[in-house]
Structures are given as structure tokens and as C-alpha cells.
Amino acid sequence: MTDFLPFVSIIVPVKNNVKIIHDCLLSLLNLEYDKGMLEIIVVDGFSSDGTYEVASKLPVKIFPA
């Protein structure tokens, strides 16, 4: 990697993805990138299957769509 890493925002739009959201977010959280220069934003489309609850247990930002 270079000496300078830009700040990166990863936006994950979801709706009723409880089966995959945990693994998806863990994969993103485990990226080899400076954690201080990375944010993960989950935009939830008012899921009704527990997606919000699963995502809220991880260190990501969550916003309703």
C-alpha cells in the first residue's frame, strides 16, 4: 500500500437480508485497510426480518432508507 490512504466509505444498501448481512459486514470489517480511514454504512430499507438487529451488533453505522 502507499504511504497515504484516502478515507473510504463503504455503503451497503439492504432490505430483508438477514441470511447474509452478518457475513457480508464481517468481510468488510476484516479488510486489510487502516480502520481509522474506513467507515461502513448500512442503509436499511425498513427490513422486517431482523437484518437491522444483526447489523446493529457490529461496529457499523446504520441509517434507515
Backbone as a chain_set.jsonl record, in Angstrom:
{"seq": "MTDFLPFVSIIVPVKNNVKIIHDCLLSLLNLEYDKGMLEIIVVDGFSSDGTYEVASKLPVKIFPA", "coords": {"N": [[0.84, -1.184, 0.0], [0.277, 2.351, -0.321], [1.896, 5.264, 1.156], [-0.024, 7.077, 1.822], [-3.342, 6.77, 2.56], [-6.583, 7.139, 1.343], [-9.602, 8.338, 2.934], [-12.234, 6.093, 3.194], [-15.571, 5.318, 2.429], [-17.839, 2.761, 2.723], [-20.808, 1.824, 1.423], [-23.627, 0.002, 2.19], [-26.481, -0.992, 0.92], [-29.485, -2.394, 2.119], [-32.251, -4.683, 2.429], [-34.2, -6.784, 4.14], [-32.181, -8.886, 4.412], [-31.253, -10.801, 6.227], [-30.044, -13.318, 6.206], [-27.555, -13.022, 5.029], [-26.29, -10.682, 5.881], [-24.629, -10.541, 8.185], [-22.266, -12.069, 7.558], [-21.453, -10.624, 5.301], [-20.894, -8.046, 6.373], [-18.892, -8.716, 8.233], [-16.879, -9.549, 6.491], [-16.257, -7.12, 5.256], [-15.4, -5.665, 7.489], [-13.069, -6.987, 8.036], [-11.27, -6.255, 6.117], [-8.038, -5.535, 4.798], [-7.177, -2.738, 5.595], [-6.538, 0.503, 6.807], [-8.182, 0.919, 9.76], [-8.976, 3.325, 10.856], [-9.381, 4.87, 8.696], [-11.585, 4.058, 7.38], [-15.022, 3.614, 6.907], [-18.087, 1.932, 7.449], [-21.231, 1.934, 6.186], [-24.498, 1.085, 6.681], [-27.45, 1.076, 4.955], [-30.602, 0.709, 5.656], [-33.529, -0.576, 4.307], [-35.961, -0.491, 5.839], [-36.162, -3.159, 6.912], [-37.815, -6.217, 7.763], [-37.099, -8.601, 8.785], [-35.154, -8.963, 10.72], [-32.712, -8.03, 9.926], [-31.755, -5.426, 10.561], [-31.328, -5.662, 13.329], [-29.281, -7.581, 13.469], [-27.195, -6.265, 12.081], [-26.864, -4.064, 13.746], [-25.411, -4.991, 15.868], [-22.811, -4.948, 15.191], [-19.771, -3.033, 14.581], [-20.703, -0.732, 12.823], [-22.181, 1.978, 10.954], [-25.626, 2.694, 10.946], [-28.395, 3.502, 8.995], [-31.781, 4.414, 8.363], [-33.573, 3.889, 5.303]], "CA": [[0.0, 0.0, 0.0], [1.014, 3.597, -0.358], [2.032, 5.954, 2.441], [-1.251, 7.831, 2.067], [-4.584, 6.068, 2.233], [-7.739, 8.029, 1.434], [-10.727, 7.903, 3.759], [-13.146, 5.345, 2.343], [-16.889, 4.965, 2.949], [-18.478, 1.657, 2.014], [-22.243, 1.911, 1.681], [-24.271, -1.289, 1.945], [-27.944, -0.892, 0.977], [-30.082, -3.703, 2.417], [-33.647, -4.855, 2.845], [-34.505, -8.189, 4.402], [-31.023, -9.709, 4.065], [-30.749, -11.354, 7.485], [-29.238, -14.521, 5.967], [-26.209, -12.729, 4.531], [-25.729, -9.409, 6.331], [-23.546, -10.738, 9.153], [-21.048, -12.463, 6.837], [-21.068, -9.505, 4.445], [-20.268, -6.995, 7.174], [-17.629, -9.243, 8.77], [-15.895, -9.499, 5.407], [-15.836, -5.726, 5.102], [-14.656, -5.268, 8.691], [-11.778, -7.665, 8.033], [-10.426, -5.778, 5.024], [-6.709, -5.055, 5.187], [-7.192, -1.297, 5.35], [-6.46, 1.246, 8.066], [-9.54, 1.022, 10.321], [-9.27, 4.732, 11.099], [-9.645, 5.522, 7.411], [-12.64, 3.285, 6.745], [-16.319, 3.543, 7.58], [-19.07, 1.088, 6.784], [-22.557, 2.492, 6.397], [-25.594, 0.219, 6.253], [-28.689, 1.811, 4.721], [-31.622, -0.33, 5.755], [-34.819, -0.218, 3.714], [-37.029, -0.913, 6.759], [-36.227, -4.619, 6.937], [-38.746, -6.797, 8.74], [-36.656, -9.969, 9.059], [-34.076, -8.989, 11.699], [-31.475, -7.511, 9.343], [-31.322, -4.272, 11.347], [-30.85, -6.13, 14.63], [-27.988, -8.238, 13.255], [-26.217, -5.238, 11.719], [-26.648, -3.142, 14.869], [-24.478, -5.601, 16.823], [-21.462, -4.801, 14.648], [-19.324, -1.627, 14.595], [-21.022, -0.043, 11.585], [-23.214, 2.999, 11.074], [-26.857, 2.212, 10.321], [-29.381, 4.544, 8.723], [-32.965, 3.953, 7.643], [-33.681, 4.448, 3.936]], "C": [[0.886, 1.251, 0.0], [1.107, 4.198, 1.036], [0.766, 6.714, 2.805], [-2.45, 7.0, 1.632], [-5.742, 7.053, 2.346], [-8.782, 7.463, 2.39], [-11.748, 7.263, 2.827], [-14.448, 5.07, 3.09], [-17.439, 3.844, 2.086], [-19.948, 1.683, 2.406], [-22.902, 0.606, 1.245], [-25.784, -1.103, 2.057], [-28.546, -2.284, 1.187], [-31.579, -3.596, 2.663], [-33.901, -6.352, 2.941], [-33.397, -9.124, 3.917], [-30.422, -10.371, 5.295], [-29.831, -12.555, 7.263], [-27.8, -14.213, 5.579], [-25.535, -11.519, 5.164], [-24.562, -9.587, 7.294], [-22.241, -11.082, 8.446], [-20.54, -11.338, 5.936], [-20.315, -8.447, 5.238], [-18.962, -7.465, 7.798], [-16.537, -9.219, 7.714], [-15.367, -8.083, 5.22], [-15.006, -5.258, 6.296], [-13.262, -5.884, 8.734], [-10.884, -7.276, 6.865], [-9.08, -5.319, 5.564], [-6.593, -3.59, 4.782], [-7.182, -0.625, 6.707], [-7.871, 1.491, 8.602], [-9.944, 2.462, 10.615], [-9.609, 5.498, 9.831], [-10.783, 4.842, 6.649], [-13.917, 3.371, 7.57], [-17.254, 2.686, 6.75], [-20.442, 1.603, 7.184], [-23.586, 1.521, 5.837], [-26.836, 1.092, 6.127], [-29.792, 0.764, 4.623], [-32.96, 0.17, 5.238], [-35.983, -0.753, 4.529], [-37.254, -2.423, 6.719], [-37.168, -5.101, 8.032], [-38.323, -8.202, 9.166], [-35.516, -10.069, 10.067], [-32.746, -8.488, 11.168], [-30.912, -6.368, 10.178], [-30.701, -4.723, 12.662], [-29.484, -6.802, 14.509], [-26.91, -7.197, 12.973], [-25.891, -4.33, 12.898], [-25.705, -3.713, 15.928], [-23.025, -5.48, 16.377], [-21.08, -3.318, 14.607], [-19.462, -0.942, 13.234], [-22.046, 1.03, 11.877], [-24.446, 2.495, 10.335], [-27.843, 3.379, 10.2], [-30.594, 3.923, 8.049], [-33.007, 4.61, 6.262], [-34.89, 5.337, 3.83]], "O": [[2.082, 1.19, 0.286], [0.482, 3.711, 1.978], [0.515, 6.967, 3.984], [-2.551, 6.585, 0.477], [-5.863, 7.737, 3.362], [-8.833, 6.256, 2.624], [-12.087, 7.83, 1.788], [-14.431, 4.643, 4.244], [-17.497, 3.963, 0.862], [-20.287, 1.577, 3.584], [-22.762, 0.165, 0.104], [-26.318, -1.061, 3.165], [-28.161, -3.239, 0.513], [-32.092, -2.547, 3.054], [-33.825, -7.08, 1.952], [-33.637, -10.031, 3.121], [-29.201, -10.49, 5.395], [-28.923, -12.783, 8.062], [-26.915, -15.047, 5.774], [-24.328, -11.34, 5.005], [-23.59, -8.837, 7.214], [-21.215, -10.453, 8.705], [-19.332, -11.127, 5.823], [-19.239, -8.003, 4.837], [-18.012, -6.687, 7.886], [-15.387, -8.899, 8.018], [-14.165, -7.879, 5.047], [-14.022, -4.538, 6.128], [-12.372, -5.355, 9.4], [-9.847, -7.902, 6.645], [-8.999, -4.775, 6.666], [-5.99, -3.254, 3.762], [-7.764, -1.143, 7.66], [-8.665, 2.19, 7.97], [-11.132, 2.782, 10.62], [-10.07, 6.638, 9.889], [-10.932, 5.021, 5.44], [-13.888, 3.217, 8.791], [-17.222, 2.707, 5.52], [-20.769, 1.695, 8.367], [-23.546, 1.178, 4.656], [-27.228, 1.766, 7.079], [-29.895, 0.034, 3.637], [-33.461, 1.206, 5.674], [-36.887, -1.39, 3.989], [-38.371, -2.9, 6.521], [-37.298, -4.476, 9.084], [-39.083, -8.912, 9.825], [-34.96, -11.151, 10.254], [-31.747, -8.516, 11.887], [-29.717, -6.346, 10.471], [-29.655, -4.212, 13.06], [-28.623, -6.605, 15.366], [-25.831, -7.244, 13.563], [-24.755, -3.874, 13.031], [-25.247, -2.975, 16.801], [-22.114, -5.87, 17.107], [-21.952, -2.449, 14.6], [-18.469, -0.617, 12.583], [-22.704, 1.006, 12.917], [-24.341, 1.939, 9.242], [-28.087, 4.123, 11.149], [-30.45, 3.0, 7.247], [-32.539, 5.734, 6.079], [-35.153, 5.897, 2.766]]}, "num_chains": 1, "name": "protein.A"}
